[in-house]
Coordinates of C-alpha atoms (C1' of nucleotides) in Angstrom, one line a residue:
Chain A
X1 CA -15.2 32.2 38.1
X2 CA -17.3 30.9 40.6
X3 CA -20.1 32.8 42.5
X4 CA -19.3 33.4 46.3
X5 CA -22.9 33.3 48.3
X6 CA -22.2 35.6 51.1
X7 CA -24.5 33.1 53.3
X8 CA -21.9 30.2 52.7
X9 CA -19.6 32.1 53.9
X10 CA -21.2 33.2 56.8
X11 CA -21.9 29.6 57.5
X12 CA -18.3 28.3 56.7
X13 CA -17.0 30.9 59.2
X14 CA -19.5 30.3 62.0
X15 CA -18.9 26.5 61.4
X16 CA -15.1 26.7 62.1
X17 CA -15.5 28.8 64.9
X18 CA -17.8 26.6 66.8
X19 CA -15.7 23.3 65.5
X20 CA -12.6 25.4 67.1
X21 CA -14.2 25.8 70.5
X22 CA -14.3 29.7 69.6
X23 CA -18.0 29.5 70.4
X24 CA -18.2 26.7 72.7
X25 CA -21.1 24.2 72.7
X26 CA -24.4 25.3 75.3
X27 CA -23.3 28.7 74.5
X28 CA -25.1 31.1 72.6
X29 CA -23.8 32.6 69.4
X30 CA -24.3 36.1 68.7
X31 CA -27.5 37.1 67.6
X32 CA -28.4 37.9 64.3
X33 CA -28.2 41.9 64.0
X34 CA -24.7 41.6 65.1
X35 CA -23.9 39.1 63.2
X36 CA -25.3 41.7 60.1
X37 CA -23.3 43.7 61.4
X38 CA -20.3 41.9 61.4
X39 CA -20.7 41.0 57.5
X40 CA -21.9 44.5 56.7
X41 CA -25.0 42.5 55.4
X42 CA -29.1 41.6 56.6
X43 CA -30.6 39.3 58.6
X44 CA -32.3 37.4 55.8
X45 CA -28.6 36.4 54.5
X46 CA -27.3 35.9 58.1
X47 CA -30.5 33.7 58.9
X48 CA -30.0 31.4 55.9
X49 CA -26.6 30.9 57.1
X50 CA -28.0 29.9 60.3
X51 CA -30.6 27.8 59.0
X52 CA -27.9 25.5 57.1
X53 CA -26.2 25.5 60.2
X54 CA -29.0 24.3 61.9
X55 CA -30.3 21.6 59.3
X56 CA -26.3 20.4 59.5
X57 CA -26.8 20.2 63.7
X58 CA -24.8 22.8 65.0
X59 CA -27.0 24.8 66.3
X60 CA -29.9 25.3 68.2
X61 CA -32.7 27.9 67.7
X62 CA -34.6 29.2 70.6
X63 CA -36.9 32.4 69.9
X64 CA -36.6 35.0 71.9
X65 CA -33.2 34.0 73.4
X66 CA -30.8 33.1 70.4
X67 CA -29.1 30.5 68.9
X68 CA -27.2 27.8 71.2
X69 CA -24.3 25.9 70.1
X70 CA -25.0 22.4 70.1
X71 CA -22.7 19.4 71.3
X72 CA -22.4 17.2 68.5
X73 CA -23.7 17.6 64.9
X74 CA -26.9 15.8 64.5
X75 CA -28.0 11.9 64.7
X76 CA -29.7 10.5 61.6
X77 CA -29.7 6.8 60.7
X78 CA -28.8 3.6 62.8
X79 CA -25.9 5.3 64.5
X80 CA -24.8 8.5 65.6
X81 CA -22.6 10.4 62.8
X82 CA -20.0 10.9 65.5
X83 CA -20.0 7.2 66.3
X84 CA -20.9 4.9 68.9
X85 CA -19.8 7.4 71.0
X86 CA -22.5 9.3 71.2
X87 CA -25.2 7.0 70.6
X88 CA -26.0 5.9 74.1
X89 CA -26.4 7.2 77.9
X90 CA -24.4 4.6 79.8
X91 CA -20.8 4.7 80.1
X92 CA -19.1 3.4 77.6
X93 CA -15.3 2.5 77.9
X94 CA -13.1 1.9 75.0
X95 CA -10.4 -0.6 74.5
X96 CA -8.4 0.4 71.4
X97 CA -7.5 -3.5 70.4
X98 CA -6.0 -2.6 66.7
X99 CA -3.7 0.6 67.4
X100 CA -4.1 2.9 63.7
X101 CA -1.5 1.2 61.5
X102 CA -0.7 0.7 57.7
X103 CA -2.2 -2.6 56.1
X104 CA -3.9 -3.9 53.0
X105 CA -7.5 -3.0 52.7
X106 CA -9.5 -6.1 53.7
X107 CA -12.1 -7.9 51.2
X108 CA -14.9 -8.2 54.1
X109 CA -15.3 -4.2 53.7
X110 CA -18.7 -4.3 52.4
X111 CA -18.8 -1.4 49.5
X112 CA -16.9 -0.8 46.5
X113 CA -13.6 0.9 46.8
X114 CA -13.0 3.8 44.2
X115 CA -10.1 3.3 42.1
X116 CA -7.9 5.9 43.8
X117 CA -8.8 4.2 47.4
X118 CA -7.2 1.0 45.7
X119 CA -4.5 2.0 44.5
X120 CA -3.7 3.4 47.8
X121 CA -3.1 1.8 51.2
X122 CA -5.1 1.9 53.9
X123 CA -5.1 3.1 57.9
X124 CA -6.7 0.3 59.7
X125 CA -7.6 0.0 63.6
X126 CA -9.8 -1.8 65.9
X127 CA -11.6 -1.0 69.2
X128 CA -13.9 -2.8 71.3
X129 CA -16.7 -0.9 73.5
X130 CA -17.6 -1.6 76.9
X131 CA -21.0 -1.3 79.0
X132 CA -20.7 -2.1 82.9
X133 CA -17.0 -4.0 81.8
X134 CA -19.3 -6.5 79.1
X135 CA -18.3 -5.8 75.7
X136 CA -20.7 -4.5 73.5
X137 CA -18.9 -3.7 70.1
X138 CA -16.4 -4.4 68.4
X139 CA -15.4 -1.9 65.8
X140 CA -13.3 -1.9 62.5
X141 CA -12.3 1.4 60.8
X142 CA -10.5 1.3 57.7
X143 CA -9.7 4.6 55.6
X144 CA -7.3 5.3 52.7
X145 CA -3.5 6.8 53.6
X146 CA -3.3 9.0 50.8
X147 CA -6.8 10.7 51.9
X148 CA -5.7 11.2 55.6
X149 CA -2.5 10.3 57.3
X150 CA -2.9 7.4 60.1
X151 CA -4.1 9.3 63.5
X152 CA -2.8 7.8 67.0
X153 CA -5.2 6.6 69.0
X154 CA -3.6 8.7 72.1
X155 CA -4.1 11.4 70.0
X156 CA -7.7 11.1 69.8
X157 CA -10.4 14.1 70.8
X158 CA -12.1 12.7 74.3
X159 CA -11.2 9.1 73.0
X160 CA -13.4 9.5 69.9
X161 CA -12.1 9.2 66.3
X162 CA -14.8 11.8 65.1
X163 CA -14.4 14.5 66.8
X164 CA -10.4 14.7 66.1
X165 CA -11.7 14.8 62.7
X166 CA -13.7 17.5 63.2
X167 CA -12.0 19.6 65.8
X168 CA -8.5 18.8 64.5
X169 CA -8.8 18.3 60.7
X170 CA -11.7 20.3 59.9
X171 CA -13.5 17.0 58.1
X172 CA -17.1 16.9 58.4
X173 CA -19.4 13.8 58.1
X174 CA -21.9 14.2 54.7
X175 CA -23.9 10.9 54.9
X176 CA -23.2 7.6 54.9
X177 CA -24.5 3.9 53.3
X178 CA -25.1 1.1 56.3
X179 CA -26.0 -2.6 55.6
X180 CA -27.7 -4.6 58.2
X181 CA -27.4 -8.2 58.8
X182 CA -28.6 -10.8 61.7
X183 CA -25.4 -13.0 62.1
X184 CA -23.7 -16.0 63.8
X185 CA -21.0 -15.3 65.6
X186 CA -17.7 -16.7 64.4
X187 CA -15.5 -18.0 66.4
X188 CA -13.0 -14.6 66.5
X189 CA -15.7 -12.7 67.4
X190 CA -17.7 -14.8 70.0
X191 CA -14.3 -14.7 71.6
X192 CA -13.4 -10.9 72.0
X193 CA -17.0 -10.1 72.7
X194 CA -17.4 -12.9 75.5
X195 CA -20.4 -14.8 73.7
X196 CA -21.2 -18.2 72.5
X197 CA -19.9 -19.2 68.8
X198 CA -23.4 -18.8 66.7
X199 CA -24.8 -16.5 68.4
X200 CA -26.6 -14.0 66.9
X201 CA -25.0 -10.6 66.8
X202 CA -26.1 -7.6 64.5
X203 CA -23.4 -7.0 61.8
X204 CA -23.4 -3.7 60.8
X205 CA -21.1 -2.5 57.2
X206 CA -20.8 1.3 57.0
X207 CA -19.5 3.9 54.8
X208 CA -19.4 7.5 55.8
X209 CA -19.2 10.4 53.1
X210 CA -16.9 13.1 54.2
X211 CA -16.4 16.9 53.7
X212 CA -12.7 15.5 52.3
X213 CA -13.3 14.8 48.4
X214 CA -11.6 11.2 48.2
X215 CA -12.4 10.2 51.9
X216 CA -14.2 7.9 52.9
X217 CA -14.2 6.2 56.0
X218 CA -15.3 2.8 56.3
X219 CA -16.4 0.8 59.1
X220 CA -17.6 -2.9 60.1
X221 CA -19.5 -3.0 63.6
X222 CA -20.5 -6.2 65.6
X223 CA -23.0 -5.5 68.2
X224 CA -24.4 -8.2 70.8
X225 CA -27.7 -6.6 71.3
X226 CA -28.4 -8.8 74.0
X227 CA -28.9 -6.6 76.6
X228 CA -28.4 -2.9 74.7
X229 CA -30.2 -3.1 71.5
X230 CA -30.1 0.0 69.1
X231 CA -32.1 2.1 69.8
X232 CA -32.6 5.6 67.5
X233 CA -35.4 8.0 66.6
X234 CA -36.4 10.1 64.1
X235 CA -38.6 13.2 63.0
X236 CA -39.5 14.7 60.3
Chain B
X1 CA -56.7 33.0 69.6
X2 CA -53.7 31.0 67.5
X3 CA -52.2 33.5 65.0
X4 CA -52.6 31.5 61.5
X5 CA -49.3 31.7 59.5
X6 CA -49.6 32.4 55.8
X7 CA -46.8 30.2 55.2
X8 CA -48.7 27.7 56.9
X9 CA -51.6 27.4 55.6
X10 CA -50.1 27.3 51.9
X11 CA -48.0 24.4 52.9
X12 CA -51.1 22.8 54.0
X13 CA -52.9 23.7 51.0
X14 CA -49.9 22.3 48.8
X15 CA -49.9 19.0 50.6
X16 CA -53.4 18.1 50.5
X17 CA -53.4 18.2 46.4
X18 CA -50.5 16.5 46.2
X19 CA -52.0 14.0 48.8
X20 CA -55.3 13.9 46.7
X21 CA -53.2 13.5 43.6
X22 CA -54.4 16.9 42.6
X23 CA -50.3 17.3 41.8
X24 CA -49.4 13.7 40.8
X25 CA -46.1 12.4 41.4
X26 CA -43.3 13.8 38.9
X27 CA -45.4 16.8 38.1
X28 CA -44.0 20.2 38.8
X29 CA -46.0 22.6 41.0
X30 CA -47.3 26.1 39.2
X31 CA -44.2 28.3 39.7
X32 CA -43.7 30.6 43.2
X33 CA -45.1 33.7 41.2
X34 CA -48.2 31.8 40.2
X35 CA -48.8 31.0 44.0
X36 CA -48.1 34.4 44.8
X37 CA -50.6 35.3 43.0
X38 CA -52.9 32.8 43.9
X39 CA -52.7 33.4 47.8
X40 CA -51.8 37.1 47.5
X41 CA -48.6 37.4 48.7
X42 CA -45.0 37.5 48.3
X43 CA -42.0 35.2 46.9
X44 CA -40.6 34.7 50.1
X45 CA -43.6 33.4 52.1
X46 CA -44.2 31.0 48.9
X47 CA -40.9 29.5 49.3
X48 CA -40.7 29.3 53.0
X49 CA -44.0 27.0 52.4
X50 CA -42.1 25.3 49.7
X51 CA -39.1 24.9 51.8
X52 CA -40.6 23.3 54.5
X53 CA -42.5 20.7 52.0
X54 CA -38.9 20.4 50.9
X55 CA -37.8 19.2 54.1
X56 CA -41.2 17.0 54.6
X57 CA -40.5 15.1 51.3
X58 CA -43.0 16.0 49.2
X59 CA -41.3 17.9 46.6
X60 CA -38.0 18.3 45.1
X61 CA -36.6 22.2 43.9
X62 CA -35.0 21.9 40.7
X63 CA -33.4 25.4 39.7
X64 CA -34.7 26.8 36.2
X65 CA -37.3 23.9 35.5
X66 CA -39.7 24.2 39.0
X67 CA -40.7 21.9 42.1
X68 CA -41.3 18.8 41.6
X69 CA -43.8 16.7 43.0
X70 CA -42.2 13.5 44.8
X71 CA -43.7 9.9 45.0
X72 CA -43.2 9.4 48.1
X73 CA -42.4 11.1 51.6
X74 CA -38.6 10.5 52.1
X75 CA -36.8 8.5 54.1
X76 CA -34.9 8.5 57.3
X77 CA -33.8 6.1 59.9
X78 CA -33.4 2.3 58.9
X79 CA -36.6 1.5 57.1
X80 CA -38.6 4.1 55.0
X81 CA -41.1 5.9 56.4
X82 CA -44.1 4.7 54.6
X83 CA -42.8 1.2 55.3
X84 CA -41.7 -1.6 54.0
X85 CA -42.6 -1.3 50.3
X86 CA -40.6 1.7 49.7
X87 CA -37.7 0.4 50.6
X88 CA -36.1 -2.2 48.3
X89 CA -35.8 -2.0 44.7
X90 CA -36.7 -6.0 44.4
X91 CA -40.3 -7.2 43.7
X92 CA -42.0 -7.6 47.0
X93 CA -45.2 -9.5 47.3
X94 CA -47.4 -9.2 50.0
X95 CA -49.4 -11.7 52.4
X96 CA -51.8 -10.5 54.5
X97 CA -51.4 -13.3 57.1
X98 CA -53.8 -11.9 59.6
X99 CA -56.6 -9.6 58.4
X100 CA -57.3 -6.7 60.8
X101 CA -58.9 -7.1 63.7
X102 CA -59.9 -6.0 67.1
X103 CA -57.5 -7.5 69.7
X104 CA -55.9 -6.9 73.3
X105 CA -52.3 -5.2 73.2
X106 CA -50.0 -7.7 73.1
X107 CA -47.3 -7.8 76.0
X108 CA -44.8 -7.9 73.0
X109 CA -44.9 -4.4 72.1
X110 CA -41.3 -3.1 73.0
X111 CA -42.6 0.1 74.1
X112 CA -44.7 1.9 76.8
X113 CA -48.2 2.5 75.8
X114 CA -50.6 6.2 76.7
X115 CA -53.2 5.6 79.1
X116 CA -55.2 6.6 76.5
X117 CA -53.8 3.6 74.7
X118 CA -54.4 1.2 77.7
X119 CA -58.0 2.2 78.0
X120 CA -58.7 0.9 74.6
X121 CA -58.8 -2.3 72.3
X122 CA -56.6 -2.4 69.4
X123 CA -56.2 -3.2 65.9
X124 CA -54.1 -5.9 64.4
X125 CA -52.6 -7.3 61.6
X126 CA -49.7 -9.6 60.1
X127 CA -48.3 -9.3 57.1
X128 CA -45.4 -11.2 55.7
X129 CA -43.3 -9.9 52.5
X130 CA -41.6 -12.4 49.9
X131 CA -38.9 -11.2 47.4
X132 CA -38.5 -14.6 45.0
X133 CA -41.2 -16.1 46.4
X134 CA -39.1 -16.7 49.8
X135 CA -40.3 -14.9 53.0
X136 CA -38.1 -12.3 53.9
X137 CA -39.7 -10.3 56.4
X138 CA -42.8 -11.0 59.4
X139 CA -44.7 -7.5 60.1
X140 CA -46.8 -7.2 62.9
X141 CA -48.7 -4.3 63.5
X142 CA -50.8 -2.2 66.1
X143 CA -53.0 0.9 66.9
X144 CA -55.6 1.7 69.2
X145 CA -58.8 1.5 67.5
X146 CA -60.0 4.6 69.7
X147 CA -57.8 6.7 67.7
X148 CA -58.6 4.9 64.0
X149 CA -61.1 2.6 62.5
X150 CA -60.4 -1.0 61.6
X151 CA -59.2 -0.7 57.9
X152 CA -59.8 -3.8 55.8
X153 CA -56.4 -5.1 53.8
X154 CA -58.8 -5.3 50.2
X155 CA -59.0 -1.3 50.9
X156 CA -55.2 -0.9 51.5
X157 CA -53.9 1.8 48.4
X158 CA -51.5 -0.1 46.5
X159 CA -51.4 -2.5 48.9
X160 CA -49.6 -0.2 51.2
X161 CA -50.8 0.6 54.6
X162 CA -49.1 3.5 54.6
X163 CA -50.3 5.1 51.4
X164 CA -53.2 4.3 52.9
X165 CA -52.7 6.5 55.7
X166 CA -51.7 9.3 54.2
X167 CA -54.5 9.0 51.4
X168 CA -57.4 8.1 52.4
X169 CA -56.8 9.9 55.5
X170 CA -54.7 12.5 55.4
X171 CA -52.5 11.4 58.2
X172 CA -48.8 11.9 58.0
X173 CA -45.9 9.3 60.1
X174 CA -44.3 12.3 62.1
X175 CA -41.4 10.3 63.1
X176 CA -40.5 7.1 64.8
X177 CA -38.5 6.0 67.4
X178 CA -37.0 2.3 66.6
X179 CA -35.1 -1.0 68.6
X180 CA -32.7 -3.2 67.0
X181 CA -31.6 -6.5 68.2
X182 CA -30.4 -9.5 66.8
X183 CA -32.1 -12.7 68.0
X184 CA -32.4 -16.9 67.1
X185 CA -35.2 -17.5 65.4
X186 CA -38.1 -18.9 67.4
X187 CA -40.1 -21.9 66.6
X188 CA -43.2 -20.0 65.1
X189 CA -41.2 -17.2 63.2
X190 CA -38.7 -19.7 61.9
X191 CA -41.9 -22.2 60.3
X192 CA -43.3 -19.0 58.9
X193 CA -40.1 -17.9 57.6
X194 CA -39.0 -20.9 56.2
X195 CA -35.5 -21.3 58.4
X196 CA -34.4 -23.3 60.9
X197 CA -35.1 -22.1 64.4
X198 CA -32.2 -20.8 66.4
X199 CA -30.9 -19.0 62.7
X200 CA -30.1 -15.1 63.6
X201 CA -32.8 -12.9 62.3
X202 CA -33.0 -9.4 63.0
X203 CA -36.0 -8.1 64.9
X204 CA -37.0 -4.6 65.2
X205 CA -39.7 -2.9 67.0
X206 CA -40.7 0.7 65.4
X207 CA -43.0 3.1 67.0
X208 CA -44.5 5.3 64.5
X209 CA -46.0 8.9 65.5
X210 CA -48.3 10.1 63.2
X211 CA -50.1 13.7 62.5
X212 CA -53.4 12.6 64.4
X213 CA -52.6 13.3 68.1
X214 CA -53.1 10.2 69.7
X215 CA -52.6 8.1 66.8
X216 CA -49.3 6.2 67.1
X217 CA -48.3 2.6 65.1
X218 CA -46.7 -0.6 66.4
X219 CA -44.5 -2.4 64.4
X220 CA -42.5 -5.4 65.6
X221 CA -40.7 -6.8 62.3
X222 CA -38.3 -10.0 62.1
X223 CA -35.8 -10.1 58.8
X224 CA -34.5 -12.5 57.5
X225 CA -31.1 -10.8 56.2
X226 CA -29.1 -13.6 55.0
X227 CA -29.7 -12.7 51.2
X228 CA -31.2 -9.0 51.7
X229 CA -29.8 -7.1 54.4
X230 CA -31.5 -3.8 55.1
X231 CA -29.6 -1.0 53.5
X232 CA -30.4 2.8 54.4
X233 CA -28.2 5.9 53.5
X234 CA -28.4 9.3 54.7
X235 CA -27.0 12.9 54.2
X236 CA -26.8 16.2 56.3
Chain C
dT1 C1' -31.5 22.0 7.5
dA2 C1' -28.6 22.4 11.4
dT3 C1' -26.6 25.4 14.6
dT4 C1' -26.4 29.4 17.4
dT5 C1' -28.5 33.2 19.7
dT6 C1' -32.1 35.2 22.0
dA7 C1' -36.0 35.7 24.9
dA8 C1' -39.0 34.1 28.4
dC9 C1' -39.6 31.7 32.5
dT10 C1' -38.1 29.3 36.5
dT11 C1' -35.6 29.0 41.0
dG12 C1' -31.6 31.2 43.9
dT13 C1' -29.6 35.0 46.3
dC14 C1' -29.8 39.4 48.6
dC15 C1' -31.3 44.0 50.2
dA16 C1' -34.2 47.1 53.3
dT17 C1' -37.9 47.3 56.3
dA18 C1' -41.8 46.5 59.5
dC19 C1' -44.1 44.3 63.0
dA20 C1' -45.3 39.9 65.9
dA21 C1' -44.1 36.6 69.4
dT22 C1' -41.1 35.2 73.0
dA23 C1' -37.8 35.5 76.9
dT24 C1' -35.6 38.1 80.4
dA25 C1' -34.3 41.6 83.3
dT26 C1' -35.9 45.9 85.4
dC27 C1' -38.9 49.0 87.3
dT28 C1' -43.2 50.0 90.0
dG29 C1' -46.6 49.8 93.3
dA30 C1' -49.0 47.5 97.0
Chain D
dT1 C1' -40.6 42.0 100.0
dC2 C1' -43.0 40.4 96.2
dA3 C1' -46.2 40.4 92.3
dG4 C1' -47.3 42.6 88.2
dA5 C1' -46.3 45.9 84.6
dT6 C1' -42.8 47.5 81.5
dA7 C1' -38.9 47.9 78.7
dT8 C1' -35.6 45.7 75.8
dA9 C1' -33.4 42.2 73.2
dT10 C1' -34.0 38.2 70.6
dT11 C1' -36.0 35.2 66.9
dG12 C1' -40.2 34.6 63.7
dT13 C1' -43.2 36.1 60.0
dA14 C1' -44.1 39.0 56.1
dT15 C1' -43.9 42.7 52.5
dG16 C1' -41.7 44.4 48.1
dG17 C1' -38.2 44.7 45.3
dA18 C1' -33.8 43.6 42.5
dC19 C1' -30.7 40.9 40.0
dA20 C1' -28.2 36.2 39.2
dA21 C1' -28.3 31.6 37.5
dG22 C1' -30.3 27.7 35.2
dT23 C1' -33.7 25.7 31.7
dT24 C1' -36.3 25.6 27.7
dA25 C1' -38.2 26.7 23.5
dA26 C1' -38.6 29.9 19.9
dA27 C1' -36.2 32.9 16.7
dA28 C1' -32.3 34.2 14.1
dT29 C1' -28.4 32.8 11.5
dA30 C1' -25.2 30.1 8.9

DNA sequence: TATTTTAACTTGTCCATACAATATATCTGA
DNA sequence: TCAGATATATTGTATGGACAAGTTAAAATA
């Protein structure tokens, strides 16, 4: 018999209501007494829940006005956890080059696949990312079939993979492992991203932990940094 | 007149023992009642101070056994926050390649500097880190010697700048903002790394911000990532 | 002796309450 | 009309207490 903590469930349920749009980002949620209230309980219970909610990125505190919904869950690490996406100002265009479809995972994945992500299949797709028409990066997502059925590309949130995972399936980023590496580019590559063959292009290997038990999603980035190099920040 | 918070002020306290070594690492803190009796208050102010050392690094929470006093601050981003050393399991040997001294900023520095910063000379150093006895990264760093006296690299704690720092004076990396790019090798980094010039190395420039107001670090570091590529992971 | 139970101590959750600090709209007076 | 005071709603800090859940070592038991 496991324990319920009231606050989790607080937190669950504002969760799905702001991943379903119920309480839409920039807004502000209802503030705490009513959400006491609401769950027949105090605020020190409804401000924990509001505290994991805001350590997970959803939500904003401001004192004396409330607590604003936020647009996207929080950045940590190289990249955005919603992807490229939302990891730069400029306007970024996506070609989807690979549409989602049924293959053999690939050997270059850089992690070790657990034994039930073996033994399945996996979803595979590719898309390349455009700044001012130059591509930037080119993108390979691989993720098992038996964790999540393959996913259109038409069918994607706003053109983003993430957020149809989020808004559409419920399935939350955790974390994730990246590897970094300075290489040349082959010959493939220097081709669909419009550069010289040796070039050096940052290689980026990720996996990304998932809400889902046996999903993992995992993904193999090429970035010319030539003129957009990666930029993120940090605090403590 | 600036309202002191309790909480505060025993999160303060808490840090600057374990920063002393008054708590050494893997120690456990006295218990939250013991505090509470200490600073004459109540369990929940303890823990908020606890909680927010939590979410700085410096301890752990283990349920039924106590907190936990952590070796080091933890880390976000690509690289650890206390640098280099924390961040690979392998044995890193370091070279100070140019002992600290008083310079003009160099132009190189990928970001903008304070006018505070302008105004004054600066402190720099060179460091270059072998795993195997092969070079693997170049570190150059910078700060304005307005804000921090030249520190001799005999006097480094463990060899680490960064323990240093937060040792020997209580100053704490804040955060940092960071700029990836993937470049050829130039003639002088290539000799001191040992590849041929033109080879892809990864360069980053970090800007550290520190607890000391106008105290911020320059870091502009080229890896080598053929046979160690930077790794980082991170969770929500 | 070896195993199980118990007791003591730790952190985790939750309740009920009070007042401080901040933001915003409303009222008041010049 | 407009600036300043005021009222109200919000989050932030803090008190004091209770019981749950996990850990460990001592005590009881086989």
């Amino acid at each position: 018999m496991k324990k319920i903590k009231k606050y989790h469930q607080i937190q669950e349920y504002i969760k799905k209501r702001i991943q379903t749009q119920k309480y839409p980002p920039d807004s502000y949620l209802p503030s705490e007494n009513e959400f006491c209230v609401q769950f027949g309980t105090t605020r020190t219970t409804v401000r924990k829940a509001l505290e994991e909610l805001l350590k997970e990125g959803f939500i904003a505190k401001e004192q004396g006005k409330g607590s604003k919904v936020l647009e996207r869950g929080k950045y940590l690490g190289l990249l955005s956890v919603k992807g490229f996406s939302g990891s730069t100002d400029y306007k970024v265009k996506t070609r989807v080059t690979v549409e989602p479809k049924v293959v053999e995972w690939d050997p270059i994945i850089g992690f070790p696949l657990s034994e039930d992500e073996k033994s399945s299949k996996c979803v595979y797709f590719q898309r390349v990312r455009y700044i001012d028409d130059k591509p930037v990066v080119l993108e390979n997502n691989w993720y098992a079939l038996d964790a999540l059925e393959p996913i259109r590309s038409e069918e994607f949130v706003e053109g983003s993979f993430f957020k149809t995972l989020s808004q559409e399936y419920l399935i939350e980023i955790m974390g994730a492992e990246q590897e970094l590496r300075s290489v040349p580019a082959s010959g493939d590559i220097a081709k669909k991203m419009g550069i010289t063959v040796g070039a050096p292009i940052l290689h980026i290997s990720i996996r990304f932990r998932t809400s889902r038990p046996n999903l993992n999603l995992y993904g193999d980035l090429y970035c010319n940094t030539t003129d957009y190099p990666i930029r993120n920040s940090y605090f403590l």
